[in-house]
mmCIF file of C-alpha atoms in Angstrom:
data_model
loop_
_atom_site.group_PDB
_atom_site.id
_atom_site.type_symbol
_atom_site.label_atom_id
_atom_site.label_comp_id
_atom_site.label_asym_id
_atom_site.label_seq_id
_atom_site.Cartn_x
_atom_site.Cartn_y
_atom_site.Cartn_z
ATOM 1 C CA MET G 28 -22.393 44.659 -10.202
ATOM 2 C CA ASP G 29 -24.976 41.926 -10.674
ATOM 3 C CA LEU G 30 -24.015 39.171 -13.052
ATOM 4 C CA THR G 31 -26.086 39.353 -16.194
ATOM 5 C CA LEU G 32 -26.403 37.081 -19.202
ATOM 6 C CA ILE G 33 -27.081 39.072 -22.320
ATOM 7 C CA ILE G 34 -28.853 37.150 -25.079
ATOM 8 C CA ALA G 35 -27.797 39.170 -28.093
ATOM 9 C CA ILE G 36 -30.290 37.994 -30.687
ATOM 10 C CA THR G 37 -33.165 39.692 -32.460
ATOM 11 C CA THR G 38 -36.621 39.832 -30.921
ATOM 12 C CA LEU G 39 -38.005 37.860 -33.852
ATOM 13 C CA ALA G 40 -35.729 34.920 -33.085
ATOM 14 C CA ILE G 41 -36.191 35.048 -29.323
ATOM 15 C CA SER G 42 -39.383 33.033 -28.919
ATOM 16 C CA SER G 43 -38.318 30.113 -31.100
ATOM 17 C CA THR G 44 -34.815 30.081 -29.620
ATOM 18 C CA ILE G 45 -36.046 30.058 -26.036
ATOM 19 C CA ALA G 46 -38.640 27.400 -26.851
ATOM 20 C CA MET G 47 -36.007 25.161 -28.421
ATOM 21 C CA LEU G 48 -33.330 25.581 -25.767
ATOM 22 C CA TYR G 49 -35.589 25.405 -22.720
ATOM 23 C CA LYS G 50 -38.164 22.821 -23.792
ATOM 24 C CA SER G 51 -37.024 19.941 -21.571
ATOM 25 C CA LEU G 52 -37.792 19.432 -17.877
ATOM 26 C CA LEU G 53 -37.939 22.806 -16.144
ATOM 27 C CA ASP G 54 -36.911 21.793 -12.636
ATOM 28 C CA ARG G 55 -33.772 23.889 -12.232
ATOM 29 C CA LYS G 56 -34.004 26.260 -9.275
ATOM 30 C CA SER G 57 -31.319 28.553 -10.616
ATOM 31 C CA LYS G 58 -32.266 30.861 -13.454
ATOM 32 C CA ILE G 59 -30.455 32.943 -16.004
ATOM 33 C CA GLU G 60 -31.614 36.501 -16.486
ATOM 34 C CA VAL G 61 -32.426 37.152 -20.118
ATOM 35 C CA LYS G 62 -32.320 40.686 -21.480
ATOM 36 C CA THR G 63 -32.682 42.084 -24.993
ATOM 37 C CA VAL G 64 -33.591 45.482 -26.387
ATOM 38 C CA ASN G 65 -37.193 44.508 -25.665
ATOM 39 C CA TYR G 66 -37.682 43.089 -22.175
ATOM 40 C CA LEU G 67 -38.196 39.350 -21.856
ATOM 41 C CA PRO G 68 -39.255 37.488 -18.703
ATOM 42 C CA THR G 69 -36.827 35.231 -16.877
ATOM 43 C CA SER G 70 -36.624 31.688 -18.247
ATOM 44 C CA ASN G 71 -35.726 28.497 -16.415
ATOM 45 C CA ILE G 72 -32.699 26.700 -17.753
ATOM 46 C CA SER G 73 -33.513 23.235 -19.084
ATOM 47 C CA THR G 74 -32.423 20.069 -17.353
ATOM 48 C CA PHE G 75 -28.921 19.050 -18.349
ATOM 49 C CA ILE G 76 -27.490 15.561 -18.186
ATOM 50 C CA ASN G 77 -23.985 14.092 -18.333
ATOM 51 C CA ARG G 78 -21.007 15.854 -20.016
ATOM 52 C CA THR G 79 -19.299 15.942 -16.603
ATOM 53 C CA GLU G 80 -15.763 15.636 -17.971
ATOM 54 C CA GLU G 81 -16.343 18.310 -20.596
ATOM 55 C CA ILE G 82 -17.815 20.698 -18.020
ATOM 56 C CA GLU G 83 -14.882 20.231 -15.640
ATOM 57 C CA LEU G 84 -12.360 20.752 -18.436
ATOM 58 C CA ILE G 85 -14.025 23.951 -19.653
ATOM 59 C CA LEU G 86 -14.561 25.375 -16.160
ATOM 60 C CA ASN G 87 -10.971 24.666 -15.182
ATOM 61 C CA ASN G 88 -9.805 26.580 -18.240
ATOM 62 C CA CYS G 89 -12.186 29.470 -17.537
ATOM 63 C CA ILE G 90 -11.312 29.741 -13.843
ATOM 64 C CA ASN G 91 -7.659 28.793 -13.539
ATOM 65 C CA SER G 92 -5.997 29.559 -16.847
ATOM 66 C CA THR G 93 -4.206 32.897 -17.028
ATOM 67 C CA GLN G 94 -3.414 32.397 -20.701
ATOM 68 C CA LYS G 95 -5.480 33.622 -23.619
ATOM 69 C CA SER G 96 -7.550 30.712 -24.886
ATOM 70 C CA ILE G 97 -10.546 30.138 -27.129
ATOM 71 C CA ILE G 98 -12.560 27.020 -26.333
ATOM 72 C CA GLY G 99 -14.350 25.300 -29.202
ATOM 73 C CA ILE G 100 -17.259 22.891 -28.692
ATOM 74 C CA PHE G 101 -17.622 20.807 -31.843
ATOM 75 C CA GLY G 102 -19.971 18.062 -33.022
ATOM 76 C CA ILE G 103 -22.848 17.195 -35.329
ATOM 77 C CA ALA G 104 -26.238 18.908 -35.162
ATOM 78 C CA GLY G 105 -28.359 17.851 -32.209
ATOM 79 C CA ILE G 106 -25.416 16.560 -30.182
ATOM 80 C CA GLY G 107 -25.902 19.189 -27.459
ATOM 81 C CA LYS G 108 -23.335 21.893 -28.223
ATOM 82 C CA SER G 109 -25.654 24.788 -27.420
ATOM 83 C CA GLN G 110 -26.977 23.062 -24.306
ATOM 84 C CA LEU G 111 -23.443 22.471 -23.004
ATOM 85 C CA MET G 112 -22.538 26.083 -23.681
ATOM 86 C CA LEU G 113 -25.619 27.313 -21.808
ATOM 87 C CA GLU G 114 -24.892 24.944 -18.929
ATOM 88 C CA ILE G 115 -21.424 26.477 -18.645
ATOM 89 C CA GLY G 116 -23.066 29.897 -18.640
ATOM 90 C CA ARG G 117 -25.486 28.784 -15.915
ATOM 91 C CA ILE G 118 -22.700 27.443 -13.694
ATOM 92 C CA CYS G 119 -20.542 30.531 -14.173
ATOM 93 C CA ASN G 120 -23.567 32.687 -13.409
ATOM 94 C CA GLU G 121 -24.365 30.700 -10.268
ATOM 95 C CA ARG G 122 -20.783 30.836 -9.009
ATOM 96 C CA LYS G 123 -20.327 34.477 -10.042
ATOM 97 C CA ILE G 124 -17.099 33.681 -11.859
ATOM 98 C CA PHE G 125 -17.528 36.516 -14.369
ATOM 99 C CA ASN G 126 -18.775 40.083 -14.164
ATOM 100 C CA PHE G 127 -20.499 39.780 -17.522
ATOM 101 C CA ILE G 128 -21.614 36.833 -19.637
ATOM 102 C CA TYR G 129 -22.606 37.480 -23.245
ATOM 103 C CA TYR G 130 -24.366 34.873 -25.378
ATOM 104 C CA ILE G 131 -24.391 35.694 -29.077
ATOM 105 C CA ARG G 132 -26.243 33.613 -31.640
ATOM 106 C CA ALA G 133 -23.925 33.729 -34.634
ATOM 107 C CA GLN G 134 -26.727 33.469 -37.183
ATOM 108 C CA GLU G 135 -28.017 36.828 -35.985
ATOM 109 C CA LEU G 136 -24.740 38.673 -36.506
ATOM 110 C CA PRO G 137 -25.127 41.428 -39.115
ATOM 111 C CA TYR G 138 -22.804 40.620 -41.989
ATOM 112 C CA ASP G 139 -21.652 42.708 -44.936
ATOM 113 C CA PRO G 140 -19.297 40.831 -47.308
ATOM 114 C CA LYS G 141 -17.742 44.152 -48.293
ATOM 115 C CA GLU G 142 -16.398 44.679 -44.772
ATOM 116 C CA ASP G 143 -13.909 42.697 -42.728
ATOM 117 C CA PHE G 144 -15.744 40.060 -40.687
ATOM 118 C CA GLY G 145 -13.593 40.611 -37.608
ATOM 119 C CA ASP G 146 -14.314 44.349 -37.679
ATOM 120 C CA GLN G 147 -18.045 43.694 -37.963
ATOM 121 C CA LEU G 148 -17.998 41.250 -35.065
ATOM 122 C CA GLN G 149 -16.062 43.740 -32.942
ATOM 123 C CA LYS G 150 -18.631 46.466 -33.632
ATOM 124 C CA TYR G 151 -21.490 44.128 -32.774
ATOM 125 C CA PHE G 152 -19.798 42.854 -29.612
ATOM 126 C CA PHE G 153 -18.911 46.377 -28.481
ATOM 127 C CA SER G 154 -22.454 47.641 -29.058
ATOM 128 C CA THR G 155 -23.818 44.707 -27.041
ATOM 129 C CA ILE G 156 -21.467 45.471 -24.135
ATOM 130 C CA PHE G 157 -22.359 49.152 -24.232
ATOM 131 C CA TYR G 158 -26.074 48.326 -24.126
ATOM 132 C CA SER G 159 -25.566 45.983 -21.165
ATOM 133 C CA LEU G 160 -23.970 48.799 -19.158
ATOM 134 C CA GLN G 161 -27.333 50.603 -19.321
ATOM 135 C CA ILE G 162 -25.770 54.050 -19.405
ATOM 136 C CA SER G 163 -28.544 56.625 -19.219
ATOM 137 C CA ARG G 164 -26.525 59.627 -20.402
ATOM 138 C CA ASN G 165 -27.424 60.791 -23.914
ATOM 139 C CA ASN G 166 -25.321 62.303 -26.683
ATOM 140 C CA ILE G 167 -22.333 60.008 -26.206
ATOM 141 C CA SER G 168 -20.037 60.038 -29.223
ATOM 142 C CA ASP G 169 -18.910 56.836 -30.918
ATOM 143 C CA LEU G 170 -15.339 57.431 -29.759
ATOM 144 C CA GLU G 171 -16.485 57.840 -26.170
ATOM 145 C CA LYS G 172 -18.615 54.687 -26.405
ATOM 146 C CA ASP G 173 -15.619 52.790 -27.748
ATOM 147 C CA ALA G 174 -13.442 54.030 -24.869
ATOM 148 C CA ILE G 175 -16.079 53.040 -22.290
ATOM 149 C CA VAL G 176 -16.362 49.545 -23.738
ATOM 150 C CA ARG G 177 -12.591 49.027 -23.912
ATOM 151 C CA ALA G 178 -12.246 50.135 -20.299
ATOM 152 C CA THR G 179 -15.030 47.728 -19.314
ATOM 153 C CA ILE G 180 -13.277 44.844 -21.062
ATOM 154 C CA GLN G 181 -9.963 45.644 -19.383
ATOM 155 C CA LYS G 182 -11.419 45.972 -15.874
ATOM 156 C CA ASN G 183 -13.838 43.028 -15.839
ATOM 157 C CA ARG G 184 -13.860 39.288 -16.263
ATOM 158 C CA ILE G 185 -16.047 38.548 -19.276
ATOM 159 C CA LEU G 186 -17.338 35.282 -20.721
ATOM 160 C CA LEU G 187 -18.233 35.485 -24.406
ATOM 161 C CA LEU G 188 -20.376 32.628 -25.754
ATOM 162 C CA ILE G 189 -20.761 32.498 -29.549
ATOM 163 C CA ASP G 190 -23.198 29.828 -30.687
ATOM 164 C CA GLY G 191 -23.341 28.269 -34.171
ATOM 165 C CA LEU G 192 -20.330 29.972 -35.684
ATOM 166 C CA ASP G 193 -20.226 27.619 -38.676
ATOM 167 C CA GLU G 194 -23.540 29.056 -39.872
ATOM 168 C CA VAL G 195 -21.987 32.376 -40.866
ATOM 169 C CA THR G 196 -18.287 31.852 -41.439
ATOM 170 C CA ASN G 197 -16.136 30.111 -44.005
ATOM 171 C CA ASN G 198 -12.464 29.216 -44.095
ATOM 172 C CA ASP G 199 -11.431 32.636 -45.416
ATOM 173 C CA GLU G 200 -13.304 34.470 -42.674
ATOM 174 C CA ASN G 201 -12.260 32.230 -39.787
ATOM 175 C CA SER G 202 -8.736 33.591 -39.501
ATOM 176 C CA ARG G 203 -9.973 37.202 -39.376
ATOM 177 C CA PHE G 204 -12.594 36.227 -36.824
ATOM 178 C CA LEU G 205 -10.066 34.444 -34.605
ATOM 179 C CA ASP G 206 -7.670 37.379 -34.911
ATOM 180 C CA PHE G 207 -10.274 39.621 -33.309
ATOM 181 C CA LEU G 208 -11.017 37.156 -30.506
ATOM 182 C CA ASN G 209 -7.315 36.691 -29.797
ATOM 183 C CA SER G 210 -6.917 40.464 -29.522
ATOM 184 C CA LEU G 211 -9.164 40.524 -26.433
ATOM 185 C CA PRO G 212 -7.449 40.478 -23.006
ATOM 186 C CA HIS G 213 -6.876 37.145 -21.255
ATOM 187 C CA THR G 214 -9.547 38.070 -18.684
ATOM 188 C CA THR G 215 -12.109 37.594 -21.466
ATOM 189 C CA LYS G 216 -12.813 33.887 -21.913
ATOM 190 C CA ILE G 217 -14.380 32.789 -25.177
ATOM 191 C CA ILE G 218 -16.384 29.671 -26.005
ATOM 192 C CA ILE G 219 -17.642 28.942 -29.521
ATOM 193 C CA THR G 220 -19.770 26.135 -30.942
ATOM 194 C CA SER G 221 -19.493 24.832 -34.474
ATOM 195 C CA ARG G 222 -20.254 21.680 -36.435
ATOM 196 C CA THR G 223 -16.922 22.032 -38.233
ATOM 197 C CA ARG G 224 -13.626 22.179 -36.368
ATOM 198 C CA MET G 225 -11.774 25.476 -36.061
ATOM 199 C CA ASP G 226 -8.223 26.283 -35.055
ATOM 200 C CA VAL G 227 -8.622 27.094 -31.359
ATOM 201 C CA GLN G 228 -6.501 26.476 -28.267
ATOM 202 C CA LEU G 229 -8.881 23.979 -26.624
ATOM 203 C CA SER G 230 -11.191 21.700 -28.623
ATOM 204 C CA ILE G 231 -14.081 19.744 -27.094
ATOM 205 C CA PHE G 232 -15.608 17.109 -29.387
ATOM 206 C CA LEU G 233 -19.031 15.921 -28.262
ATOM 207 C CA LYS G 234 -19.978 12.326 -28.922
ATOM 208 C CA PRO G 235 -23.427 10.698 -28.767
ATOM 209 C CA PHE G 236 -24.566 9.354 -25.414
ATOM 210 C CA THR G 237 -23.759 5.764 -24.544
ATOM 211 C CA LYS G 238 -26.532 3.213 -24.107
ATOM 212 C CA SER G 239 -26.367 3.507 -20.304
ATOM 213 C CA VAL G 240 -26.619 7.319 -20.339
ATOM 214 C CA THR G 241 -29.476 7.137 -22.847
ATOM 215 C CA ASP G 242 -31.275 4.660 -20.579
ATOM 216 C CA SER G 243 -30.825 7.025 -17.636
ATOM 217 C CA LEU G 244 -32.228 9.932 -19.643
ATOM 218 C CA ILE G 245 -35.257 7.830 -20.594
ATOM 219 C CA GLN G 246 -35.867 6.620 -17.032
ATOM 220 C CA ASN G 247 -35.816 10.153 -15.604
ATOM 221 C CA ASN G 248 -37.908 11.764 -18.323
ATOM 222 C CA GLU G 249 -41.197 13.251 -17.114
ATOM 223 C CA ASN G 250 -43.164 11.600 -19.917
ATOM 224 C CA THR G 251 -41.839 8.208 -18.861
ATOM 225 C CA ILE G 252 -42.634 8.838 -15.179
ATOM 226 C CA ILE G 253 -45.869 10.835 -15.212
ATOM 227 C CA PHE G 254 -47.611 8.933 -17.962
ATOM 228 C CA LYS G 255 -46.398 5.593 -16.650
ATOM 229 C CA ASN G 256 -45.066 4.313 -19.933
ATOM 230 C CA LYS G 257 -43.896 0.841 -19.042
ATOM 231 C CA LEU G 258 -40.789 0.408 -21.150
ATOM 232 C CA THR G 259 -39.151 -2.957 -21.579
ATOM 233 C CA GLU G 260 -35.451 -3.505 -22.169
ATOM 234 C CA GLU G 261 -36.347 -4.059 -25.818
ATOM 235 C CA ASP G 262 -38.007 -0.613 -25.888
ATOM 236 C CA PHE G 263 -34.875 0.986 -24.430
ATOM 237 C CA GLN G 264 -32.820 -0.708 -27.127
ATOM 238 C CA LYS G 265 -35.175 0.455 -29.894
ATOM 239 C CA ILE G 266 -35.027 4.057 -28.730
ATOM 240 C CA TYR G 267 -31.239 3.922 -28.553
ATOM 241 C CA GLU G 268 -30.976 2.460 -32.052
ATOM 242 C CA LEU G 269 -33.459 4.978 -33.430
ATOM 243 C CA THR G 270 -31.736 8.004 -31.913
ATOM 244 C CA SER G 271 -28.116 6.823 -32.096
ATOM 245 C CA GLY G 272 -27.657 8.333 -28.625
ATOM 246 C CA ILE G 273 -28.081 11.889 -29.924
ATOM 247 C CA PRO G 274 -29.611 14.058 -27.161
ATOM 248 C CA TYR G 275 -31.964 16.109 -29.335
ATOM 249 C CA LEU G 276 -33.445 12.989 -30.898
ATOM 250 C CA ILE G 277 -33.801 11.225 -27.559
ATOM 251 C CA ASN G 278 -35.741 14.162 -26.134
ATOM 252 C CA PHE G 279 -37.963 14.321 -29.201
ATOM 253 C CA VAL G 280 -38.863 10.637 -29.069
ATOM 254 C CA LEU G 281 -39.561 10.940 -25.347
ATOM 255 C CA SER G 282 -41.787 13.968 -25.943
ATOM 256 C CA LEU G 283 -44.038 11.724 -28.017
ATOM 257 C CA LEU G 284 -44.537 9.481 -24.976
ATOM 258 C CA HIS G 285 -46.701 12.247 -23.531
ATOM 259 C CA ASP G 286 -49.508 11.099 -25.804
ATOM 260 C CA TYR G 287 -48.455 7.713 -27.142
ATOM 261 C CA SER G 288 -47.107 4.373 -26.034
ATOM 262 C CA ILE G 289 -43.672 3.371 -27.266
ATOM 263 C CA GLU G 290 -45.273 1.037 -29.810
ATOM 264 C CA SER G 291 -47.408 3.896 -31.113
ATOM 265 C CA VAL G 292 -44.400 6.210 -31.240
ATOM 266 C CA LEU G 293 -42.432 3.879 -33.487
ATOM 267 C CA SER G 294 -45.494 3.368 -35.666
ATOM 268 C CA LYS G 295 -46.155 7.121 -35.742
ATOM 269 C CA ILE G 296 -42.680 7.838 -37.073
ATOM 270 C CA GLU G 297 -43.268 5.531 -40.020
ATOM 271 C CA THR G 298 -46.689 7.111 -40.616
ATOM 272 C CA GLU G 299 -45.241 10.624 -40.543
ATOM 273 C CA LYS G 300 -42.675 9.568 -43.120
ATOM 274 C CA ILE G 301 -45.497 8.827 -45.550
ATOM 275 C CA LYS G 302 -47.298 12.065 -44.646
ATOM 276 C CA PHE G 303 -44.128 14.023 -45.298
ATOM 277 C CA LEU G 304 -43.716 12.572 -48.760
ATOM 278 C CA ASP G 305 -47.334 13.296 -49.619
ATOM 279 C CA SER G 306 -47.137 16.840 -48.276
ATOM 280 C CA MET G 307 -44.250 17.632 -50.605
ATOM 281 C CA ILE G 308 -46.541 16.916 -53.547
ATOM 282 C CA GLU G 309 -49.304 19.156 -52.220
ATOM 283 C CA ASN G 310 -47.090 22.020 -51.087
ATOM 284 C CA GLN G 311 -45.068 23.417 -53.949
ATOM 285 C CA ASN G 312 -43.390 25.970 -51.689
ATOM 286 C CA LEU G 313 -41.875 23.125 -49.666
ATOM 287 C CA LYS G 314 -42.955 24.664 -46.359
ATOM 288 C CA LEU G 315 -42.639 22.019 -43.674
ATOM 289 C CA SER G 316 -44.365 21.960 -40.322
ATOM 290 C CA LYS G 317 -42.313 21.707 -37.149
ATOM 291 C CA SER G 318 -43.485 18.151 -36.546
ATOM 292 C CA GLN G 319 -42.514 17.098 -40.063
ATOM 293 C CA ILE G 320 -39.065 18.597 -39.649
ATOM 294 C CA GLN G 321 -38.616 16.868 -36.301
ATOM 295 C CA ILE G 322 -39.688 13.564 -37.772
ATOM 296 C CA LEU G 323 -37.204 14.046 -40.600
ATOM 297 C CA ILE G 324 -34.475 14.638 -38.043
ATOM 298 C CA ILE G 325 -35.339 11.265 -36.547
ATOM 299 C CA LEU G 326 -35.263 9.626 -39.961
ATOM 300 C CA ALA G 327 -31.947 11.245 -40.856
ATOM 301 C CA ALA G 328 -30.348 9.776 -37.736
ATOM 302 C CA ALA G 329 -31.695 6.294 -38.357
ATOM 303 C CA GLU G 330 -29.602 3.604 -40.015
ATOM 304 C CA LYS G 331 -31.490 4.008 -43.287
ATOM 305 C CA PRO G 332 -32.465 7.662 -43.701
ATOM 306 C CA LEU G 333 -34.944 8.739 -46.330
ATOM 307 C CA SER G 334 -33.165 8.377 -49.674
ATOM 308 C CA SER G 335 -33.050 11.078 -52.318
ATOM 309 C CA GLU G 336 -34.857 8.776 -54.732
ATOM 310 C CA ASP G 337 -37.760 8.347 -52.298
ATOM 311 C CA ILE G 338 -38.165 12.110 -52.240
ATOM 312 C CA PHE G 339 -37.738 12.661 -55.966
ATOM 313 C CA ILE G 340 -40.359 10.051 -56.827
ATOM 314 C CA LYS G 341 -42.928 12.015 -54.808
ATOM 315 C CA LEU G 342 -41.936 15.485 -55.985
ATOM 316 C CA ASN G 343 -44.394 17.495 -58.033
ATOM 317 C CA LYS G 344 -42.987 17.977 -61.531
ATOM 318 C CA SER G 345 -43.792 21.675 -61.420
ATOM 319 C CA ILE G 346 -41.081 22.293 -58.823
ATOM 320 C CA SER G 347 -38.003 23.707 -60.515
ATOM 321 C CA LYS G 348 -34.698 21.863 -60.516
ATOM 322 C CA LEU G 349 -32.993 24.668 -58.631
ATOM 323 C CA ASP G 350 -35.607 24.700 -55.871
ATOM 324 C CA THR G 351 -35.417 20.934 -55.570
ATOM 325 C CA GLU G 352 -31.628 20.866 -55.405
ATOM 326 C CA ASP G 353 -31.441 23.659 -52.848
ATOM 327 C CA PHE G 354 -34.111 22.044 -50.707
ATOM 328 C CA LEU G 355 -32.459 18.636 -50.627
ATOM 329 C CA LEU G 356 -28.992 20.005 -50.037
ATOM 330 C CA ASN G 357 -30.291 22.089 -47.165
ATOM 331 C CA LEU G 358 -32.297 19.155 -45.862
ATOM 332 C CA TYR G 359 -29.435 16.684 -45.766
ATOM 333 C CA SER G 360 -26.282 18.744 -45.420
ATOM 334 C CA ARG G 361 -27.148 21.729 -43.268
ATOM 335 C CA ASN G 362 -30.047 21.166 -40.918
ATOM 336 C CA PHE G 363 -30.084 17.431 -40.383
ATOM 337 C CA LEU G 364 -27.956 14.798 -38.767
ATOM 338 C CA ILE G 365 -25.706 13.435 -41.479
ATOM 339 C CA SER G 366 -22.113 12.550 -40.631
ATOM 340 C CA LYS G 367 -19.287 13.642 -42.902
ATOM 341 C CA GLU G 368 -19.033 10.150 -44.376
ATOM 342 C CA ASN G 369 -22.780 9.798 -44.941
ATOM 343 C CA LYS G 370 -22.936 13.303 -46.365
ATOM 344 C CA TYR G 371 -20.386 12.325 -49.002
ATOM 345 C CA LEU G 372 -22.333 9.159 -49.862
ATOM 346 C CA PHE G 373 -25.549 11.148 -50.121
ATOM 347 C CA GLN G 374 -23.824 13.697 -52.340
ATOM 348 C CA GLN G 375 -22.764 10.952 -54.740
ATOM 349 C CA GLU G 376 -26.215 9.352 -54.687
ATOM 350 C CA PHE G 377 -27.817 12.731 -55.256
ATOM 351 C CA LYS G 378 -25.521 13.576 -58.171
ATOM 352 C CA ASN G 379 -26.054 10.212 -59.827
ATOM 353 C CA TYR G 380 -29.810 10.436 -59.550
ATOM 354 C CA VAL G 381 -30.017 14.029 -60.824
ATOM 355 C CA ASN G 382 -27.624 13.308 -63.681
ATOM 356 C CA ASN G 383 -29.646 10.281 -64.738
ATOM 357 C CA LYS G 384 -32.966 12.150 -64.627
ATOM 358 C CA TRP G 385 -31.981 15.665 -65.728
ATOM 359 C CA GLY G 386 -28.578 15.331 -67.357
ATOM 360 C CA LYS G 387 -25.357 16.851 -66.045
ATOM 361 C CA THR G 388 -25.780 19.505 -63.369
ATOM 362 C CA ASN G 389 -23.603 21.263 -60.828
ATOM 363 C CA VAL G 390 -24.563 19.812 -57.442
ATOM 364 C CA TRP G 391 -22.545 20.539 -54.327
ATOM 365 C CA VAL G 392 -22.859 20.165 -50.581
ATOM 366 C CA LYS G 393 -22.202 23.225 -48.450
#
């Protein structure tokens, strides 16, 4: 049976997901076959750099371990958790280590708080496996489908990749979720990614790239080579300080070199900061463009990220307190690169500012 990677996410999320994950240099010869309910063309896997030790550790566990184990890849947003997971999938696909590889984007999992989370995940996982078998026979009962899937799991080596688990689970649900995963046979290897640590058998914590690795990434970037951006050692240092060695930020800064010199890039970031503040006044719905969000990611990773007071000063007074609070909490705590320590400091700053301006209010960070 041909090895197939099933991307189990909705059609609506496909285009943006593929664009985000495969935006970098597309020079890989090997490809991963992508299938959903609606057919999608094959996509090249993006260039991957470093993480050699992590890859070897994960592959050794997947190939050689006969024990049941769940591997967790943990780290802040933008650190490369999803990319590492997909690289593992690519290698396993290339080496034909597994009969089936399933990639599930956790945000897309259907969730009903009235039902047990583990049961819901099992149903979703089973339905994905059944679809991947491409059985043409009609009128198959649910019990028969369940039996077919269980037999498939028992007879085949399966790699289950669950990306972004922290987006949909909380502490109460985690134990039920892990109970289901641990109930699968040892021939099914499981890798999850999460910003918050979970109780798994093998934990991989991703750290930002070192200065030397960042320099290597810059030197081999197509925008540095093709557009002949002559970068000095000072430029390398500025990029490293700006991005803190976080892969997503490095790639974003380098993408700007397609059209701008390094001097213009640094100037552009400051300019976009002003544009962002002004746009919040004009747009009461707080809808941000992709470029504005990306610029904010850069700012959030810098030594002095945009402060809550800077934003509040520019906010239109017609925006409700609830909308403002939700927006800022989401901005700083959920989608952007704030460490646990900085998140706590921001929370205190945010509370103090809101209390001073609006009186006491219940502000919390998810």
